[in-house]
Coordinates of N, CA and C and ligand atoms in Angstrom, one line a residue:
M7 N 66.3 105.0 96.6 CA 65.6 105.9 97.5 C 64.5 106.6 96.7
R8 N 63.3 106.8 97.4 CA 62.2 107.5 96.8 C 62.2 108.9 97.5
V9 N 62.1 110.0 96.7 CA 62.0 111.3 97.2 C 60.8 112.0 96.6
K10 N 60.0 112.6 97.5 CA 58.9 113.4 97.0 C 59.0 114.8 97.5
I11 N 58.8 115.8 96.7 CA 58.9 117.2 97.1 C 57.6 117.9 96.8
V12 N 57.1 118.6 97.8 CA 55.9 119.4 97.7 C 56.2 120.9 97.8
S13 N 55.8 121.7 96.9 CA 56.2 123.1 96.9 C 55.1 123.9 96.1
I14 N 55.0 125.2 96.3 CA 54.1 126.0 95.5 C 55.0 126.5 94.3
F15 N 56.3 126.2 94.3 CA 57.2 126.6 93.2 C 57.9 125.4 92.6
P16 N 57.1 124.4 92.1 CA 57.8 123.1 91.6 C 58.9 123.4 90.6
E17 N 58.8 124.5 89.9 CA 59.8 124.8 88.8 C 61.2 125.0 89.4
Y18 N 61.3 125.2 90.7 CA 62.6 125.4 91.4 C 63.4 124.2 91.3
F19 N 62.8 123.0 91.0 CA 63.6 121.7 91.0 C 64.0 121.2 89.7
G20 N 64.0 122.1 88.7 CA 64.6 121.7 87.4 C 66.0 121.2 87.5
P21 N 66.8 121.8 88.4 CA 68.2 121.4 88.5 C 68.4 119.9 88.9
L22 N 67.3 119.3 89.4 CA 67.5 117.9 89.8 C 67.5 117.0 88.6
E23 N 67.4 117.5 87.4 CA 67.5 116.7 86.2 C 69.0 116.6 85.8
L24 N 69.8 117.5 86.4 CA 71.2 117.7 85.9 C 72.2 116.9 86.6
S25 N 73.4 116.8 86.1 CA 74.6 116.3 86.7 C 74.4 115.0 87.4
L26 N 75.0 114.8 88.5 CA 75.0 113.5 89.2 C 73.7 113.1 89.8
I27 N 72.9 114.1 90.1 CA 71.5 113.7 90.6 C 70.7 113.2 89.5
G28 N 70.8 113.9 88.3 CA 70.1 113.5 87.1 C 70.5 112.0 86.7
K29 N 71.8 111.8 86.8 CA 72.4 110.5 86.4 C 71.9 109.4 87.4
A30 N 71.9 109.7 88.7 CA 71.4 108.8 89.7 C 69.9 108.4 89.5
R31 N 69.2 109.4 89.0 CA 67.8 109.1 88.6 C 67.7 108.2 87.4
E32 N 68.5 108.5 86.4 CA 68.5 107.6 85.2 C 68.9 106.2 85.6
Q33 N 69.9 106.1 86.6 CA 70.4 104.7 87.0 C 69.4 104.0 88.0
G34 N 68.3 104.8 88.3 CA 67.4 104.1 89.2 C 67.8 104.1 90.7
I35 N 68.9 104.8 91.0 CA 69.4 104.8 92.4 C 68.5 105.7 93.2
L36 N 67.9 106.7 92.5 CA 67.1 107.7 93.2 C 65.9 108.0 92.3
E37 N 64.7 108.1 93.0 CA 63.4 108.4 92.3 C 62.9 109.7 92.9
V38 N 62.8 110.7 92.1 CA 62.4 112.0 92.6 C 61.1 112.4 91.9
S39 N 60.1 112.8 92.7 CA 58.8 113.4 92.1 C 58.5 114.7 92.8
V40 N 58.2 115.7 92.0 CA 57.9 117.1 92.5 C 56.4 117.4 92.3
H41 N 55.8 117.9 93.4 CA 54.3 118.1 93.4 C 54.0 119.5 93.7
D42 N 53.0 120.1 93.0 CA 52.6 121.4 93.3 C 51.5 121.4 94.4
L43 N 51.7 122.0 95.5 CA 50.8 122.0 96.6 C 49.4 122.5 96.2
R44 N 49.4 123.4 95.2 CA 48.1 124.0 94.8 C 47.2 123.0 94.2
D45 N 47.8 121.8 93.8 CA 46.9 120.7 93.2 C 46.0 120.2 94.3
W46 N 46.2 120.5 95.6 CA 45.4 120.0 96.7 C 44.6 121.1 97.3
T47 N 44.3 122.2 96.4 CA 43.4 123.2 96.8 C 42.1 123.1 96.0
H48 N 41.0 123.6 96.4 CA 39.7 123.4 95.7 C 39.0 124.7 95.4
D49 N 39.7 125.9 95.7 CA 39.0 127.1 95.4 C 39.6 127.7 94.1
V50 N 38.8 128.6 93.5 CA 39.3 129.1 92.2 C 40.6 129.9 92.3
H51 N 40.9 130.4 93.5 CA 42.2 131.1 93.6 C 43.3 130.2 94.1
R52 N 43.0 128.9 94.3 CA 44.0 127.9 94.7 C 44.8 128.4 95.9
T53 N 44.0 128.8 96.9 CA 44.6 129.5 98.1 C 45.4 128.6 99.0
V54 N 46.6 128.9 99.3 CA 47.4 128.1 100.2 C 47.8 128.8 101.5
D55 N 47.4 130.1 101.6 CA 47.9 130.8 102.8 C 46.7 131.6 103.4
D56 N 46.9 131.9 104.7 CA 45.9 132.7 105.4 C 46.6 133.5 106.5
T57 N 45.8 134.4 107.1 CA 46.4 135.3 108.1 C 46.8 134.5 109.4
P58 N 47.8 134.9 110.1 CA 48.3 134.2 111.3 C 47.4 134.4 112.5
Y59 N 47.0 133.3 113.2 CA 46.3 133.5 114.5 C 47.3 134.3 115.4
G60 N 46.7 135.1 116.2 CA 47.5 135.9 117.1 C 48.1 137.2 116.5
G61 N 47.8 137.4 115.2 CA 48.2 138.6 114.5 C 49.7 138.4 114.1
G62 N 50.3 139.5 113.6 CA 51.7 139.5 113.3 C 51.8 139.6 111.7
P63 N 53.0 139.8 111.3 CA 53.3 140.1 109.8 C 53.0 138.9 109.0
G64 N 52.8 139.1 107.7 CA 52.8 138.0 106.7 C 51.6 137.1 106.8
M65 N 51.8 136.0 106.1 CA 50.7 134.9 106.0 C 51.3 133.6 106.4
V66 N 50.4 132.7 106.7 CA 50.8 131.3 107.1 C 50.2 130.3 106.2
M67 N 50.9 129.2 105.9 CA 50.4 128.2 105.0 C 49.3 127.4 105.6
R68 N 48.2 127.3 105.0 CA 47.0 126.6 105.5 C 47.3 125.1 105.7
P69 N 46.7 124.5 106.7 CA 46.9 123.1 106.9 C 46.2 122.1 106.0
E70 N 45.0 122.6 105.5 CA 44.2 121.6 104.7 C 44.9 121.1 103.4
P71 N 45.4 122.0 102.6 CA 46.1 121.5 101.4 C 47.3 120.6 101.7
W72 N 48.0 120.9 102.8 CA 49.2 120.1 103.2 C 48.7 118.7 103.7
G73 N 47.6 118.7 104.4 CA 47.0 117.5 104.9 C 46.6 116.5 103.8
E74 N 45.9 117.1 102.8 CA 45.5 116.3 101.7 C 46.7 115.8 100.9
A75 N 47.7 116.7 100.7 CA 48.9 116.3 99.9 C 49.7 115.2 100.6
L76 N 49.9 115.4 101.9 CA 50.8 114.4 102.6 C 50.0 113.1 102.9
D77 N 48.7 113.2 103.0 CA 48.0 111.9 103.2 C 48.2 111.0 102.0
G78 N 48.4 111.7 100.8 CA 48.6 110.9 99.6 C 50.1 110.6 99.4
L79 N 51.0 111.4 99.8 CA 52.4 111.2 99.5 C 53.2 110.7 100.6
A80 N 52.9 111.0 101.8 CA 53.7 110.6 103.0 C 53.1 109.3 103.6
G81 N 53.1 108.2 102.8 CA 52.5 107.0 103.3 C 53.3 106.5 104.5
S82 N 52.9 105.3 105.0 CA 53.6 104.8 106.2 C 55.1 104.5 105.8
G83 N 55.9 104.8 106.7 CA 57.4 104.6 106.5 C 58.1 105.8 105.9
A84 N 57.3 106.7 105.3 CA 57.9 107.9 104.7 C 58.3 108.8 105.8
R85 N 59.5 109.5 105.6 CA 60.0 110.4 106.6 C 59.7 111.8 106.1
L86 N 59.0 112.7 106.9 CA 58.7 114.1 106.4 C 59.8 115.0 106.9
I87 N 60.5 115.6 105.9 CA 61.6 116.6 106.2 C 61.1 118.0 105.9
V88 N 61.1 118.9 106.9 CA 60.6 120.3 106.8 C 61.7 121.3 107.0
P89 N 62.3 121.8 105.9 CA 63.3 122.9 106.1 C 62.6 124.0 106.9
S90 N 63.4 124.6 107.9 CA 62.9 125.7 108.7 C 64.0 126.4 109.3
P91 N 64.0 127.7 109.4 CA 65.1 128.4 110.1 C 65.2 128.1 111.5
S92 N 64.1 127.4 112.1 CA 64.2 127.1 113.5 C 64.4 125.6 113.7
G93 N 64.9 124.9 112.6 CA 65.1 123.5 112.6 C 66.5 123.1 113.2
R94 N 66.7 121.8 113.3 CA 68.1 121.3 113.8 C 69.1 121.6 112.6
P95 N 70.3 122.0 113.0 CA 71.3 122.4 111.9 C 71.6 121.1 111.1
F96 N 71.4 121.3 109.8 CA 71.7 120.2 108.8 C 73.2 119.9 108.9
S97 N 73.6 118.7 108.8 CA 75.0 118.3 108.9 C 75.3 117.0 108.1
H98 N 76.6 116.7 108.0 CA 77.0 115.4 107.4 C 76.3 114.2 108.1
A99 N 76.2 114.4 109.4 CA 75.6 113.3 110.2 C 74.2 113.1 109.8
I100 N 73.4 114.2 109.7 CA 72.0 114.1 109.3 C 71.9 113.6 107.9
A101 N 72.7 114.1 107.0 CA 72.7 113.7 105.6 C 72.9 112.1 105.5
T102 N 73.9 111.7 106.3 CA 74.2 110.2 106.4 C 73.0 109.4 106.9
E103 N 72.3 110.0 107.9 CA 71.1 109.3 108.5 C 70.0 109.3 107.4
L104 N 69.8 110.4 106.8 CA 68.7 110.4 105.8 C 69.0 109.6 104.6
A105 N 70.3 109.4 104.2 CA 70.7 108.6 103.1 C 70.3 107.2 103.3
A106 N 70.1 106.8 104.5 CA 69.8 105.4 104.8 C 68.3 105.2 104.8
S107 N 67.5 106.2 104.5 CA 66.0 106.1 104.4 C 65.6 105.6 103.1
E108 N 64.5 105.0 103.0 CA 63.9 104.5 101.8 C 63.0 105.6 101.1
D109 N 62.3 106.3 102.0 CA 61.2 107.2 101.5 C 61.3 108.5 102.2
L110 N 61.7 109.6 101.4 CA 61.7 110.9 102.0 C 60.7 111.8 101.4
V111 N 60.0 112.6 102.2 CA 59.1 113.6 101.6 C 59.6 115.0 102.2
F112 N 59.8 115.9 101.3 CA 60.3 117.2 101.6 C 59.1 118.2 101.5
A113 N 58.7 118.9 102.6 CA 57.7 119.9 102.5 C 58.3 121.3 102.5
C114 N 58.2 122.0 101.4 CA 58.8 123.3 101.2 C 57.8 124.4 101.7
G115 N 58.1 125.1 102.7 CA 57.3 126.2 103.2 C 57.6 127.5 102.5
R116 N 56.6 128.4 102.6 CA 56.8 129.8 102.1 C 56.1 130.7 103.1
Y117 N 56.1 132.0 102.7 CA 55.4 133.0 103.6 C 56.1 132.9 105.0
E118 N 55.3 132.9 106.1 CA 55.9 132.9 107.4 C 56.2 131.4 107.9
G119 N 55.8 130.5 107.0 CA 55.9 129.1 107.4 C 54.6 128.3 107.2
I120 N 54.7 127.0 107.6 CA 53.6 126.1 107.5 C 52.9 126.0 108.9
D121 N 51.6 125.9 108.9 CA 50.8 125.7 110.2 C 51.4 124.6 110.9
Q122 N 51.8 124.8 112.2 CA 52.6 123.9 113.0 C 51.9 122.5 113.1
R123 N 50.5 122.5 113.0 CA 49.8 121.3 113.2 C 50.1 120.3 112.1
V124 N 50.5 120.8 111.0 CA 50.9 119.9 109.9 C 52.1 119.1 110.2
I125 N 53.1 119.9 110.7 CA 54.4 119.3 111.1 C 54.2 118.3 112.2
D126 N 53.3 118.6 113.2 CA 53.0 117.7 114.3 C 52.3 116.5 113.8
E127 N 51.3 116.7 112.9 CA 50.5 115.6 112.4 C 51.4 114.5 111.8
Y128 N 52.4 114.9 111.1 CA 53.3 113.9 110.3 C 54.6 113.7 111.0
D129 N 54.7 114.2 112.3 CA 56.0 114.1 113.0 C 57.2 114.6 112.1
G130 N 56.9 115.7 111.5 CA 57.9 116.3 110.6 C 59.3 116.6 111.3
F131 N 60.4 116.3 110.6 CA 61.7 116.6 111.1 C 62.2 117.9 110.5
E132 N 62.2 119.0 111.4 CA 62.5 120.3 111.0 C 64.0 120.5 111.0
V133 N 64.6 120.9 109.8 CA 66.0 121.0 109.7 C 66.3 122.4 109.1
S134 N 67.4 123.0 109.6 CA 67.8 124.3 109.1 C 69.2 124.2 108.4
L135 N 69.3 125.0 107.3 CA 70.6 125.0 106.6 C 71.7 125.8 107.4
G136 N 71.2 126.8 108.1 CA 72.2 127.7 108.7 C 71.5 128.9 109.3
D137 N 72.3 129.7 110.0 CA 71.7 130.9 110.7 C 71.6 132.1 109.8
Y138 N 70.8 132.0 108.8 CA 70.4 133.1 107.9 C 69.0 132.8 107.4
V139 N 68.3 133.8 106.9 CA 66.9 133.6 106.5 C 66.7 133.5 105.0
L140 N 66.1 132.5 104.5 CA 65.7 132.3 103.1 C 64.3 132.7 102.9
F141 N 63.9 132.7 101.6 CA 62.5 133.1 101.3 C 61.5 131.9 101.6
G142 N 62.1 130.7 101.5 CA 61.3 129.5 101.6 C 62.2 128.2 101.7
G143 N 61.6 127.1 101.7 CA 62.3 125.8 101.9 C 63.0 125.2 100.6
E144 N 62.6 125.7 99.4 CA 63.0 125.1 98.2 C 64.6 125.0 98.1
V145 N 65.3 126.0 98.2 CA 66.7 125.9 98.0 C 67.4 125.1 99.1
A146 N 66.8 125.0 100.2 CA 67.3 124.2 101.3 C 67.1 122.7 100.9
V147 N 66.0 122.4 100.2 CA 65.8 121.0 99.8 C 66.9 120.6 98.7
L148 N 67.2 121.6 97.8 CA 68.2 121.3 96.8 C 69.5 121.0 97.4
V149 N 69.9 121.8 98.4 CA 71.2 121.6 99.1 C 71.2 120.2 99.8
M150 N 70.1 119.9 100.6 CA 70.0 118.7 101.3 C 70.0 117.5 100.4
L151 N 69.3 117.6 99.3 CA 69.2 116.4 98.4 C 70.6 116.2 97.8
E152 N 71.4 117.2 97.5 CA 72.7 117.0 96.9 C 73.6 116.3 97.9
A153 N 73.5 116.8 99.2 CA 74.4 116.2 100.2 C 74.0 114.7 100.5
I154 N 72.7 114.4 100.4 CA 72.2 113.1 100.7 C 72.5 112.2 99.5
T155 N 72.2 112.6 98.3 CA 72.4 111.8 97.1 C 73.8 111.3 96.9
R156 N 74.8 112.2 97.2 CA 76.1 111.8 96.9 C 76.6 110.7 97.9
L157 N 75.8 110.5 98.9 CA 76.2 109.4 99.9 C 75.6 108.1 99.5
L158 N 74.7 108.1 98.4 CA 74.1 106.8 98.0 C 75.0 106.0 97.3
P159 N 75.1 104.7 97.6 CA 76.0 103.7 96.8 C 75.7 103.8 95.3
G160 N 76.9 104.0 94.6 CA 76.8 104.0 93.1 C 76.7 105.4 92.5
V161 N 76.5 106.4 93.4 CA 76.4 107.8 92.8 C 77.7 108.3 92.5
L162 N 78.6 108.2 93.5 CA 80.0 108.8 93.3 C 80.9 107.7 92.6
G163 N 81.6 108.1 91.5 CA 82.5 107.2 90.8 C 83.3 106.4 91.9
N164 N 84.2 107.1 92.6 CA 85.0 106.4 93.5 C 84.5 106.8 95.0
A165 N 83.7 105.8 95.5 CA 83.2 106.1 96.8 C 84.2 106.3 97.9
E166 N 85.5 105.9 97.6 CA 86.6 106.1 98.5 C 86.6 107.6 98.9
S167 N 86.4 108.4 97.8 CA 86.6 109.8 98.1 C 85.7 110.3 99.2
L168 N 84.7 109.5 99.4 CA 83.7 109.9 100.5 C 84.5 109.9 101.9
V169 N 85.4 108.8 101.9 CA 86.0 108.6 103.3 C 86.9 109.8 103.7
D170 N 87.7 110.3 102.7 CA 88.6 111.3 103.2 C 88.1 112.7 103.0
E171 N 86.8 112.8 103.0 CA 86.2 114.1 102.8 C 86.1 114.9 104.1
S172 N 86.2 116.2 104.1 CA 86.0 117.0 105.3 C 84.6 116.7 105.8
H173 N 84.3 116.9 107.0 CA 83.0 116.6 107.6 C 82.8 115.1 107.8
A174 N 83.5 114.3 106.9 CA 83.4 112.9 107.1 C 84.4 112.5 108.2
H175 N 85.6 113.1 108.2 CA 86.6 112.8 109.2 C 86.8 114.0 110.1
G176 N 86.0 115.0 109.9 CA 86.0 116.1 111.0 C 86.9 117.2 110.7
L177 N 87.9 117.1 109.8 CA 88.8 118.2 109.5 C 88.4 118.9 108.1
L178 N 88.7 120.1 108.0 CA 88.3 120.8 106.7 C 89.2 120.3 105.6
E179 N 88.8 120.5 104.4 CA 89.6 120.1 103.2 C 90.9 120.8 103.2
T180 N 92.0 120.2 102.6 CA 93.2 120.9 102.4 C 93.2 121.7 101.1
P181 N 94.1 122.6 100.9 CA 94.2 123.3 99.6 C 94.4 122.4 98.5
V182 N 93.9 122.6 97.3 CA 94.1 121.7 96.2 C 94.8 122.5 95.0
Y183 N 95.6 121.8 94.2 CA 96.3 122.5 93.1 C 96.3 121.5 91.9
T184 N 96.4 122.1 90.7 CA 96.7 121.3 89.5 C 97.6 122.1 88.6
K185 N 97.9 121.6 87.4 CA 98.9 122.3 86.5 C 98.3 123.6 86.1
P186 N 99.1 124.6 85.8 CA 100.6 124.6 85.7 C 101.2 124.8 87.1
A187 N 102.5 124.4 87.3 CA 103.2 124.5 88.5 C 103.4 125.9 88.9
Q188 N 103.6 126.8 88.0 CA 103.7 128.2 88.2 C 102.5 128.9 87.6
W189 N 101.8 129.8 88.3 CA 100.7 130.6 87.7 C 100.7 131.9 88.3
R190 N 100.9 132.9 87.4 CA 101.0 134.3 87.9 C 102.0 134.5 89.0
G191 N 103.1 133.8 88.8 CA 104.2 133.9 89.8 C 103.9 133.2 91.1
R192 N 102.8 132.4 91.1 CA 102.5 131.6 92.3 C 102.8 130.1 92.0
E193 N 103.6 129.6 93.0 CA 104.1 128.2 92.9 C 103.1 127.2 93.6
V194 N 103.0 126.0 93.0 CA 102.3 124.9 93.7 C 103.3 124.4 94.7
P195 N 102.9 124.2 96.0 CA 103.9 123.8 97.0 C 104.8 122.6 96.5
E196 N 106.1 122.8 96.6 CA 107.0 121.8 96.1 C 106.7 120.4 96.6
I197 N 106.3 120.3 97.9 CA 106.1 119.0 98.4 C 105.1 118.2 97.6
L198 N 104.1 118.9 97.0 CA 103.1 118.2 96.3 C 103.6 117.6 95.0
R199 N 104.8 118.2 94.6 CA 105.4 117.7 93.3 C 106.5 116.8 93.6
S200 N 106.7 116.4 94.9 CA 107.9 115.6 95.2 C 107.7 114.1 94.9
G201 N 106.4 113.7 94.9 CA 106.2 112.2 94.7 C 106.4 111.4 95.9
D202 N 106.8 112.1 97.0 CA 106.9 111.4 98.3 C 105.6 111.4 99.0
H203 N 104.9 110.3 98.8 CA 103.5 110.2 99.3 C 103.3 110.3 100.8
G204 N 104.4 109.8 101.5 CA 104.4 109.9 103.0 C 104.4 111.4 103.4
R205 N 105.3 112.1 102.8 CA 105.5 113.5 103.2 C 104.2 114.3 102.7
I206 N 103.7 113.9 101.6 CA 102.5 114.6 101.0 C 101.3 114.4 102.0
A207 N 101.1 113.2 102.4 CA 100.0 112.9 103.3 C 100.2 113.7 104.6
R208 N 101.4 113.7 105.1 CA 101.6 114.5 106.4 C 101.3 116.0 106.1
W209 N 101.8 116.5 105.0 CA 101.6 117.9 104.7 C 100.1 118.2 104.6
R210 N 99.4 117.3 104.0 CA 97.9 117.6 103.8 C 97.2 117.5 105.2
R211 N 97.7 116.6 106.1 CA 97.0 116.6 107.4 C 97.4 117.9 108.1
D212 N 98.6 118.3 108.0 CA 99.0 119.6 108.7 C 98.1 120.7 108.2
Q213 N 98.0 120.8 106.9 CA 97.2 121.9 106.3 C 95.7 121.8 106.8
A214 N 95.2 120.6 106.9 CA 93.8 120.4 107.3 C 93.7 120.8 108.8
L215 N 94.6 120.5 109.6 CA 94.6 120.8 111.0 C 94.7 122.3 111.2
L216 N 95.6 123.0 110.5 CA 95.8 124.4 110.7 C 94.6 125.2 110.2
R217 N 94.1 124.7 109.0 CA 92.9 125.4 108.5 C 91.7 125.2 109.4
T218 N 91.5 124.0 109.9 CA 90.4 123.8 110.8 C 90.5 124.5 112.1
A219 N 91.8 124.6 112.7 CA 92.0 125.3 113.9 C 91.7 126.8 113.7
A220 N 92.1 127.3 112.5 CA 91.9 128.8 112.2 C 90.4 129.1 111.9
R221 N 89.8 128.2 111.1 CA 88.4 128.6 110.6 C 87.3 127.9 111.4
R222 N 87.5 126.7 112.0 CA 86.5 126.0 112.6 C 87.0 125.3 113.9
P223 N 87.4 126.1 114.8 CA 87.9 125.4 116.1 C 86.9 124.5 116.7
D224 N 85.6 124.8 116.5 CA 84.5 123.9 117.0 C 84.7 122.5 116.5
L225 N 85.0 122.4 115.2 CA 85.2 121.1 114.6 C 86.4 120.4 115.3
L226 N 87.4 121.1 115.6 CA 88.7 120.5 116.2 C 88.3 120.0 117.5
H227 N 87.4 120.7 118.3 CA 87.0 120.2 119.6 C 86.2 119.0 119.5
A228 N 85.3 119.0 118.4 CA 84.4 117.9 118.2 C 85.1 116.6 117.9
I229 N 86.4 116.7 117.4 CA 87.1 115.5 117.0 C 87.3 114.6 118.2
G230 N 87.5 115.3 119.4 CA 87.5 114.5 120.6 C 88.8 113.8 120.9
E231 N 88.8 113.2 122.0 CA 89.9 112.6 122.7 C 90.8 111.7 121.8
G232 N 92.1 111.9 121.9 CA 93.0 111.0 121.3 C 93.0 110.9 119.8
K233 N 92.2 111.7 119.1 CA 92.2 111.6 117.6 C 93.4 112.5 117.1
L234 N 93.9 113.4 118.0 CA 95.0 114.2 117.5 C 96.3 113.6 118.2
D235 N 97.2 113.2 117.3 CA 98.4 112.6 117.9 C 99.4 113.7 118.4
K236 N 100.4 113.3 119.0 CA 101.4 114.2 119.6 C 101.9 115.2 118.6
R237 N 102.1 114.7 117.4 CA 102.7 115.6 116.3 C 101.6 116.6 115.9
D238 N 100.3 116.2 115.9 CA 99.3 117.2 115.6 C 99.3 118.3 116.6
L239 N 99.3 117.9 117.9 CA 99.2 118.9 118.9 C 100.4 119.8 118.9
A240 N 101.6 119.2 118.6 CA 102.8 120.1 118.5 C 102.6 121.1 117.3
L241 N 102.1 120.6 116.2 CA 101.9 121.5 115.1 C 100.9 122.7 115.4
L242 N 99.8 122.3 116.1 CA 98.8 123.3 116.5 C 99.4 124.3 117.5
G243 N 100.3 123.8 118.4 CA 100.9 124.6 119.4 C 101.8 125.6 118.7
E244 N 102.7 125.1 117.7 CA 103.6 126.0 117.0 C 102.8 127.0 116.2
G245 N 101.5 126.6 115.8 CA 100.7 127.5 115.0 C 100.0 128.5 115.8
G246 N 100.3 128.4 117.1 CA 99.7 129.4 118.0 C 98.3 129.0 118.5
F247 N 97.9 127.8 118.2 CA 96.6 127.4 118.7 C 96.7 126.6 120.0
P248 N 96.2 127.2 121.1 CA 96.4 126.6 122.4 C 95.9 125.2 122.5
V249 N 96.8 124.3 123.0 CA 96.4 122.9 123.0 C 96.3 122.5 124.5
P250 N 95.1 122.2 125.0 CA 95.0 121.9 126.4 C 95.6 120.5 126.7
D251 N 95.9 120.2 127.9 CA 96.7 118.9 128.2 C 95.8 117.7 127.9
D252 N 94.5 117.8 127.8 CA 93.7 116.6 127.5 C 93.8 116.3 126.0
G253 N 94.7 117.0 125.3 CA 94.9 116.6 123.9 C 93.8 117.0 123.0
V254 N 92.9 117.9 123.5 CA 91.9 118.4 122.6 C 92.1 119.9 122.4
A255 N 92.4 120.3 121.2 CA 92.7 121.7 120.9 C 91.6 122.6 121.3
E256 N 92.0 123.8 122.0 CA 90.9 124.7 122.3 C 90.3 125.4 121.1
Ligands
JD8_26 C1 61.7 127.3 105.2 C2 59.3 130.1 104.9 C3 60.6 132.1 105.1 C4 61.2 132.2 107.5 C5 59.8 134.7 107.7 C6 61.3 134.8 105.7 C7 66.0 126.5 106.1 N1 68.4 128.1 107.0 C8 67.2 128.6 106.6 N2 66.9 130.0 106.6 N3 65.6 130.1 106.2 C9 65.1 128.9 106.0 C10 63.6 128.8 105.6 C11 62.9 129.9 105.5 C12 61.5 129.8 105.2 C13 60.9 128.5 105.1 C14 63.1 127.5 105.5 C15 59.5 128.7 104.9 N4 60.5 130.7 105.0 C16 60.2 132.7 106.4 C17 60.8 132.8 108.8 C18 60.8 134.3 108.8 N5 60.1 134.2 106.4 C19 66.1 127.9 106.2 N6 66.1 125.4 106.0

């Protein structure tokens, strides 16, 4: 996968040298290039912003530098991703979709954002990390790239672990424990030390169901028809989570 990032703060992307993303680049699974938008300005002040049409606070990123940059970087077949607080919510599904792309270009906005004509010109896909406001798109790109890269074949040691991940199967992760069995008077649940893998699997599903029902009932609803068996529904009922008769927890 080829990834190009355009930003006025290219130094934000040092972390992409590290850890599994750094390793994926060494292994040639991922090619990342970071570009300074100011390289496509022609004035002594390397100006990338101007006042907003229609008035209002702050400044807007000028279209010309972006046009010149993306003409060079977002060739045919490249997909332009634009982090924006007004974008579609980023998700595992979007990460999976983008992980199937050959060529991704990320446009990092700053100030009040990028002139909308740039996004329209390159059919940019506006994506948001969540309902809070950041200073710019850079950290959003770091988050998205980590979620996308770990889905690329060969990046994760045991790809199996991708299968039983939360958001992959729709339930939140279960609590995890390691040695010592006692810590500050706190015990690791006995069942996890029982060696009874059948009971352990059931316990973990129960924990995932109860945690999801408590913290993310929206996810439980999204799981949809028939994915929750009678025992799941009984557990949720006992846990005080109303279970409608169509088998989909409220
Ligand atoms: C891109 C400029 C800052 C946003 C005026 C503060 C994503 N989940 C998210 N929250 N915020 C962003 C985000 C914020 C950005 C830019 C993404 C470019 N800003 C602006 C509008 C209000 N300032 C984001 N993904």
